[in-house]
PDB file of C-alpha atoms in Angstrom:
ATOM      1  CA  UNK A   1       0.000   0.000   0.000  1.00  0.00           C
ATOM      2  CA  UNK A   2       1.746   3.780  -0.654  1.00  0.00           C
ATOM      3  CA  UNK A   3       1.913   6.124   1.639  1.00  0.00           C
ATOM      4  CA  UNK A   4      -0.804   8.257  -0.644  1.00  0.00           C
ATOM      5  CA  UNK A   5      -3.470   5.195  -0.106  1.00  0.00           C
ATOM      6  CA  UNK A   6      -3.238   5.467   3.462  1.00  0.00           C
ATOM      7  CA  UNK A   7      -4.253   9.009   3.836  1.00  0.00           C
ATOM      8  CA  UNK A   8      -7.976  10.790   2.655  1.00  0.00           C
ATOM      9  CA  UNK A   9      -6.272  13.946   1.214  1.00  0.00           C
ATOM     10  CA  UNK A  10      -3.954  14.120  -1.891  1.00  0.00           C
ATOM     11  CA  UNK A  11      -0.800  16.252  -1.693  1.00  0.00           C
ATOM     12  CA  UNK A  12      -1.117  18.958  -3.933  1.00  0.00           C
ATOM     13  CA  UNK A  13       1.556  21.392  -4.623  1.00  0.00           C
ATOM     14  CA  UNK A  14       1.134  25.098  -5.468  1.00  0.00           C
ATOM     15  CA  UNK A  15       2.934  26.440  -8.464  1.00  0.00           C
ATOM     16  CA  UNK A  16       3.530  30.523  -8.124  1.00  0.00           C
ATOM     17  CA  UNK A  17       5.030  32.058 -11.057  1.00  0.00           C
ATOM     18  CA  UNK A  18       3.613  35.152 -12.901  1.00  0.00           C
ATOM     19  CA  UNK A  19       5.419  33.958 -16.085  1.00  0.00           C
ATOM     20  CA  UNK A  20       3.072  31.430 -17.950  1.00  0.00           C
ATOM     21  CA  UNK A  21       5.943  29.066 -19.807  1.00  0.00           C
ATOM     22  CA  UNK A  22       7.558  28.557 -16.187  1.00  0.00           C
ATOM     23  CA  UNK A  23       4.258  27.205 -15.255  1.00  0.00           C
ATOM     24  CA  UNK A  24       4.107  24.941 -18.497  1.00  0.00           C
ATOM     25  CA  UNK A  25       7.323  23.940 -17.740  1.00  0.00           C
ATOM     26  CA  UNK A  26       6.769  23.250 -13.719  1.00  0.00           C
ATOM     27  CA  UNK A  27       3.859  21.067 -14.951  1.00  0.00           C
ATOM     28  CA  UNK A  28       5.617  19.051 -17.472  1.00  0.00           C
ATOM     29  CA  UNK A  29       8.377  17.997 -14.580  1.00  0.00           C
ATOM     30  CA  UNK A  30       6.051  17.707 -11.788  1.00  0.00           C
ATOM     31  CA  UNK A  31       2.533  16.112 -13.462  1.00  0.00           C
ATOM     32  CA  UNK A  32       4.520  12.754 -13.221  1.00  0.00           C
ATOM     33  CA  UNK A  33       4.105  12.664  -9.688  1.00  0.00           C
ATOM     34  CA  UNK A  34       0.602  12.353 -10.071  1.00  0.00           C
ATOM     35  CA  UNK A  35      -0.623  15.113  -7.174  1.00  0.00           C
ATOM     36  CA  UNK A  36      -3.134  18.467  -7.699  1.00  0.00           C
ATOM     37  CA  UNK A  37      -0.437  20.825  -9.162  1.00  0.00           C
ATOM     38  CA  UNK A  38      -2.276  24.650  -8.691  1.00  0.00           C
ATOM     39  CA  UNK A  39      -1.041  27.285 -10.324  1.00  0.00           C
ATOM     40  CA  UNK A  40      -1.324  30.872  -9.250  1.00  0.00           C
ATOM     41  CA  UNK A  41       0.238  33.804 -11.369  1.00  0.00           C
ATOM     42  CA  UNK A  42       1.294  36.539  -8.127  1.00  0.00           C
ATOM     43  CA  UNK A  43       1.688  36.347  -4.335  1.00  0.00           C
ATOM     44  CA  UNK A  44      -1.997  37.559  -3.812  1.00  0.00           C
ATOM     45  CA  UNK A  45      -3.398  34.573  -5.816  1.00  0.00           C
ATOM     46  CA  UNK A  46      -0.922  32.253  -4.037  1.00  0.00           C
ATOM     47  CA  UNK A  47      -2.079  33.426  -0.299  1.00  0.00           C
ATOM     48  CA  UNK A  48      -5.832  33.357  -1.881  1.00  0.00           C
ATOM     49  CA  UNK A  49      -5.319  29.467  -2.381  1.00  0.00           C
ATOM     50  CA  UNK A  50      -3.179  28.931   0.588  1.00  0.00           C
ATOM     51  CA  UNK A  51      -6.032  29.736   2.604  1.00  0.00           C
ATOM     52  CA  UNK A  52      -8.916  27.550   0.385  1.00  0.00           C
ATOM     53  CA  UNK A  53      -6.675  24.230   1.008  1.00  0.00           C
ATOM     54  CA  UNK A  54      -3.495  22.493   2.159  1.00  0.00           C
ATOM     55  CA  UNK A  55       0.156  21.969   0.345  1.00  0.00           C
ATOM     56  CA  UNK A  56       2.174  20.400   0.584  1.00  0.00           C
ATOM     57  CA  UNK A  57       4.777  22.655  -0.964  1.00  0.00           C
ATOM     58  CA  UNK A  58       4.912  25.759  -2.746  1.00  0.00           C
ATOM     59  CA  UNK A  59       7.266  26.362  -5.313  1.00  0.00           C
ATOM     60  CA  UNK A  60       7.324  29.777  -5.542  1.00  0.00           C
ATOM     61  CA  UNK A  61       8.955  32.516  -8.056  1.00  0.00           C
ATOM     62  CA  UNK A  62      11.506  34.913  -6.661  1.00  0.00           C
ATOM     63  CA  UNK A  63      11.030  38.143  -8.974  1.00  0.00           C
ATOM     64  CA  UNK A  64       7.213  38.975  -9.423  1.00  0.00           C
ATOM     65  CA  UNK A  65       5.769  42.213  -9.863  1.00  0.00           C
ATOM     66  CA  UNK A  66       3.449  43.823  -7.005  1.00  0.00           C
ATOM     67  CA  UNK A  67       4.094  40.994  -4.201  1.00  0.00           C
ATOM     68  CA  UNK A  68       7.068  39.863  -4.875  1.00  0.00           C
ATOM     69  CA  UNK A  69       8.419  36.121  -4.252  1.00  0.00           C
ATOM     70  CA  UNK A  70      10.128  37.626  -0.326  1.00  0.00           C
ATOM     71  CA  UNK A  71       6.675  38.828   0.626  1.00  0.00           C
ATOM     72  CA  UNK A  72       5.041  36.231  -0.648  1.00  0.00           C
ATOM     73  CA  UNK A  73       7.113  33.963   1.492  1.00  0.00           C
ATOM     74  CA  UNK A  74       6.770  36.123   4.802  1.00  0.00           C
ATOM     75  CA  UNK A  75       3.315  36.216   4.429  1.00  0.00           C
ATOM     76  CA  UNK A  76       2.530  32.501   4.392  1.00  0.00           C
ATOM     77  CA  UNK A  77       5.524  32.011   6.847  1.00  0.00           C
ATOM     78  CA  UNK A  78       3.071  34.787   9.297  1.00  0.00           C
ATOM     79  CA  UNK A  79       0.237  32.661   9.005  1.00  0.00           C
ATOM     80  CA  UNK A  80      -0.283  30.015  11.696  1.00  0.00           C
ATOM     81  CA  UNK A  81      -2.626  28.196   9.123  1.00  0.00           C
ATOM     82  CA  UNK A  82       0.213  28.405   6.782  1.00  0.00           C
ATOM     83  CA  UNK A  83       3.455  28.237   8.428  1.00  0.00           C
ATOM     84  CA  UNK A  84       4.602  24.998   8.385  1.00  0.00           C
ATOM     85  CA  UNK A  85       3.867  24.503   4.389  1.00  0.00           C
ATOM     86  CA  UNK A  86       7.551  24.038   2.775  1.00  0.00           C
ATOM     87  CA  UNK A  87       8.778  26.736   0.320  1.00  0.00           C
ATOM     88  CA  UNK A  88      10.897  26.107  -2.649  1.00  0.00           C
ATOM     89  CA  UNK A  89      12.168  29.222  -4.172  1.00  0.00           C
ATOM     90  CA  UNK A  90      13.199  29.401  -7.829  1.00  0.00           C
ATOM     91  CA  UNK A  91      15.063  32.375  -9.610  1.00  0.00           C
ATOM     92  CA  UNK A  92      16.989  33.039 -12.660  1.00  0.00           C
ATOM     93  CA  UNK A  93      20.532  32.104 -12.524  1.00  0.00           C
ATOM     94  CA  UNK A  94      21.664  36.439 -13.282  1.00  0.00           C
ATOM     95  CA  UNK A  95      19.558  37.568 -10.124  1.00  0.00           C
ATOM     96  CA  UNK A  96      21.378  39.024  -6.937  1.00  0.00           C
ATOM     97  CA  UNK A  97      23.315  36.110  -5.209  1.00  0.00           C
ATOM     98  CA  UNK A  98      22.422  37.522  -2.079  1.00  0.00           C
ATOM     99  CA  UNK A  99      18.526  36.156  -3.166  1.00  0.00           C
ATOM    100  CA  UNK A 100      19.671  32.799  -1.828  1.00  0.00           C
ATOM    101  CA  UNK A 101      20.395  34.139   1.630  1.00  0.00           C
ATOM    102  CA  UNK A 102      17.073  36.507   1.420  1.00  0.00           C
ATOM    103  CA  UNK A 103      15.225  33.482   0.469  1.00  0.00           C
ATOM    104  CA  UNK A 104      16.451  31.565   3.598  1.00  0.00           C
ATOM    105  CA  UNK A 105      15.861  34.529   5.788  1.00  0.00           C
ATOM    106  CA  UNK A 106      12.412  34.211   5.018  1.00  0.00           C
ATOM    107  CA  UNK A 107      11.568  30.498   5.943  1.00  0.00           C
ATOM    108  CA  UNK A 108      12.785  29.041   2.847  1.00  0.00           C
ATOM    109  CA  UNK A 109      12.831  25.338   2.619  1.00  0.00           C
ATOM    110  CA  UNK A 110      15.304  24.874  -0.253  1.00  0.00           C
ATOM    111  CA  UNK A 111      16.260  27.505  -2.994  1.00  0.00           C
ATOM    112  CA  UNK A 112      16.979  26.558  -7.205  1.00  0.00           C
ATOM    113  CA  UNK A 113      18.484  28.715  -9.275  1.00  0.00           C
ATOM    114  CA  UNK A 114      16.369  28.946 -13.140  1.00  0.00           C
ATOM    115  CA  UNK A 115      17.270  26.674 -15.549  1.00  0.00           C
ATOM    116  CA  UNK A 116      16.720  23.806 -13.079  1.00  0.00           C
ATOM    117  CA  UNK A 117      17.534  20.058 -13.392  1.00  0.00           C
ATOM    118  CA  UNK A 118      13.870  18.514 -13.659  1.00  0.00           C
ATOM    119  CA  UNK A 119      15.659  15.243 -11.546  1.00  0.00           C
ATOM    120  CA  UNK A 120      16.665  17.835  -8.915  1.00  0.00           C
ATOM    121  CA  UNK A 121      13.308  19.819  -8.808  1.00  0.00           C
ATOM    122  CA  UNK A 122      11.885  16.166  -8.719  1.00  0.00           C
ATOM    123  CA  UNK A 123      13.807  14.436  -6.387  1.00  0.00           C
ATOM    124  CA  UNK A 124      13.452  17.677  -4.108  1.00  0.00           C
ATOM    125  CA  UNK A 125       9.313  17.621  -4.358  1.00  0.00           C
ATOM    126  CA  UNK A 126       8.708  13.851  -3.690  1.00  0.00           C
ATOM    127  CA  UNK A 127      11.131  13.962  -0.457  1.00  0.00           C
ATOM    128  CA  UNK A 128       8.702  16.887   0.227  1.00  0.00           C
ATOM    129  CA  UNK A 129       5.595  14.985  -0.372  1.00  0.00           C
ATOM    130  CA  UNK A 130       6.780  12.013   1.270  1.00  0.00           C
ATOM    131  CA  UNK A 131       7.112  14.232   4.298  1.00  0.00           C
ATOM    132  CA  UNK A 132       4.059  15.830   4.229  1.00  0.00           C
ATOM    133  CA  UNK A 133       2.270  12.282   3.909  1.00  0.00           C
ATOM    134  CA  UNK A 134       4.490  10.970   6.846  1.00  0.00           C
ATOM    135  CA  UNK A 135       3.395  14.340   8.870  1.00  0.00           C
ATOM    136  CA  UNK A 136      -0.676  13.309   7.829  1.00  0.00           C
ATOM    137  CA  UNK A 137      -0.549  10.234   8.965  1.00  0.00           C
ATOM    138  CA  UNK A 138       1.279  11.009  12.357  1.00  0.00           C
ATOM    139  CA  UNK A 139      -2.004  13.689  12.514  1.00  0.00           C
ATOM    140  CA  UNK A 140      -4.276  10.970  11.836  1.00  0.00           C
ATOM    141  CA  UNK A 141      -2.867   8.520  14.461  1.00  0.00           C
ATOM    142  CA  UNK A 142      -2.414  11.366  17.521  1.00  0.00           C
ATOM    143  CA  UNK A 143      -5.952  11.987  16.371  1.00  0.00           C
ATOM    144  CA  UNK A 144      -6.742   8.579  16.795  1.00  0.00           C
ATOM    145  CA  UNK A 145      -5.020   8.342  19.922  1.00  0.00           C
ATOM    146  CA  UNK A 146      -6.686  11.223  21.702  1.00  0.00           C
ATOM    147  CA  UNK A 147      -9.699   9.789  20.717  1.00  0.00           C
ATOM    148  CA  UNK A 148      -9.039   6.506  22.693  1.00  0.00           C
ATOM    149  CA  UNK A 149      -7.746   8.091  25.821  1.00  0.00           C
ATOM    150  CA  UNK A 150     -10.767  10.387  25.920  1.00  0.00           C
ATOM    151  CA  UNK A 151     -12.741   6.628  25.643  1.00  0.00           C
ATOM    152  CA  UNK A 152     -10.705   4.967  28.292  1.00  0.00           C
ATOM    153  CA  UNK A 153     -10.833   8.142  30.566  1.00  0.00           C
ATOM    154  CA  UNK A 154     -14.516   7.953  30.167  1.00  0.00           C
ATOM    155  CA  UNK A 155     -15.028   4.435  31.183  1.00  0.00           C
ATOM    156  CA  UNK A 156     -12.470   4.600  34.009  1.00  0.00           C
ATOM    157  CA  UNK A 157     -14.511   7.473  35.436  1.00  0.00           C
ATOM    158  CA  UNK A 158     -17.659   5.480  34.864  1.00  0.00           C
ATOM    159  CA  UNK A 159     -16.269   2.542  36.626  1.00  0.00           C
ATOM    160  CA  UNK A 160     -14.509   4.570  39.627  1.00  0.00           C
ATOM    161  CA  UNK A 161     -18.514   6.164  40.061  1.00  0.00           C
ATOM    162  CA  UNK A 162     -19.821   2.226  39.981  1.00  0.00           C
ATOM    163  CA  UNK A 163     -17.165   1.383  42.540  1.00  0.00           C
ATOM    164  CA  UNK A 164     -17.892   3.811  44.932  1.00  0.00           C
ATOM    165  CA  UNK A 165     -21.842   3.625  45.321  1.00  0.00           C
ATOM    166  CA  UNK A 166     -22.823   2.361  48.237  1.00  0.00           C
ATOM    167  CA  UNK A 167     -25.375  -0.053  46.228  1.00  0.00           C
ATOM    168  CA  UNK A 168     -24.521  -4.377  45.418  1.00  0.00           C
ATOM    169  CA  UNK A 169     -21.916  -4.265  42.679  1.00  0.00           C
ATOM    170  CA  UNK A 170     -23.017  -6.017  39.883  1.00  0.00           C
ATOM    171  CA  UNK A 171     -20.465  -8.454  38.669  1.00  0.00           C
ATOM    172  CA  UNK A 172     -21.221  -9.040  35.227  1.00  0.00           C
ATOM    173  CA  UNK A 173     -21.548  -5.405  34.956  1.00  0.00           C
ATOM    174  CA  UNK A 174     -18.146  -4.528  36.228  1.00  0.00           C
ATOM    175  CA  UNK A 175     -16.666  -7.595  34.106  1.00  0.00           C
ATOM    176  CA  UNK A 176     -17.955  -6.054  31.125  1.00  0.00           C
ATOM    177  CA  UNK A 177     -16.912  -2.460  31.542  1.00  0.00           C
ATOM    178  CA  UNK A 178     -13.035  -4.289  32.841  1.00  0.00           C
ATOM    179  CA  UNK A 179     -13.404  -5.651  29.280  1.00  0.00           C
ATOM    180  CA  UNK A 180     -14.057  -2.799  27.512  1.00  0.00           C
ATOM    181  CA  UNK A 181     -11.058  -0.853  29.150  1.00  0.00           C
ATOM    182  CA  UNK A 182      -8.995  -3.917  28.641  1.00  0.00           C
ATOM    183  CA  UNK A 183     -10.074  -3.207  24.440  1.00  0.00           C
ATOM    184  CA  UNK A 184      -9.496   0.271  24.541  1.00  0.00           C
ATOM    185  CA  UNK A 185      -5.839   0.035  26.381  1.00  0.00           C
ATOM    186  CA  UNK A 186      -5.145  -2.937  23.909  1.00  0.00           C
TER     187      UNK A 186
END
């Protein structure tokens, strides 16, 4: 079974360039990996879908104009509903070196200068979405796990109230509930 079977929500990955052939050419490298690729064309259309669903990455443009890709990135780094979502940034290979360091500065995950290696930019977004799949399912398990403890904390209380009235215990009754912890625990 993969690791994208075993959780309800597909990966998808949000594409933010305001050049249209670097989107083209984002989607030819990345539609292999068979995830929701979304594009958006500035920094205001990528918060705009940031906060309509989850990524699990953003690969996100460096020189845009109005919110550029630094903004961009401080904004969804600001968010608590977006914080934790991983940024890739990608720039031409003739723009400031001191980008690199910017981009890092601002919660950059990783940072790939323009014309990329589509292995690298590959290799880079499926260790992303692997982690971001690990990460669900360790949400979906604690989930889980609260949800059992609440149980068991429930029927320990209920037991504990059965145990101190001053009425006959009921055996069977007090087998059964023993049981049911001894499920829940188990």
């Amino acid at each position: 079974m993969s690791a994208e079977a075993t959780t309800d929500e597909r990966a998808g990955i949000l594409l933010v360039d305001d050049m249209e052939d670097n989107l083209i050419a984002l989607e030819a490298v990345l539609g292999s990996l068979n995830e929701p690729l979304v594009r958006a064309r500035s920094g205001e259309e990528a918060m705009k879908a940031l906060l309509r669903q989850r990524f699990a990455l953003v690969l996100l443009d460096v020189r845009m104009p109005g919110m550029d890709g630094f903004e961009t990135a401080a904004n969804i780094k600001r968010l608590d509903q977006t914080k934790d979502v991983p940024i890739i940034f990608l720039t031409g290979v003739e723009d400031d070196p001191g980008y690199a360091f910017r981009g890092y500065a601002t919660g950059a995950a990783d940072y790939l200068t323009k014309p990329f290696d589509p292995w690298v930019l590959r290799a880079k977004v499926s260790v992303f979405l692997d982690l971001y799949r690990k990460n669900r399912q360790l949400e979906h398990l604690l989930s889980r796990e609260h949800c059992h403890s609440k149980q068991l904390s429930a029927q320990l209380a209920a037991l504990e109230d059965q145990l101190a009235e001053d009425t006959p215990l009921n055996l069977t009754d007090l087998r059964a509930r023993v049981h049911e912890i001894r499920r829940l625990v188990g």
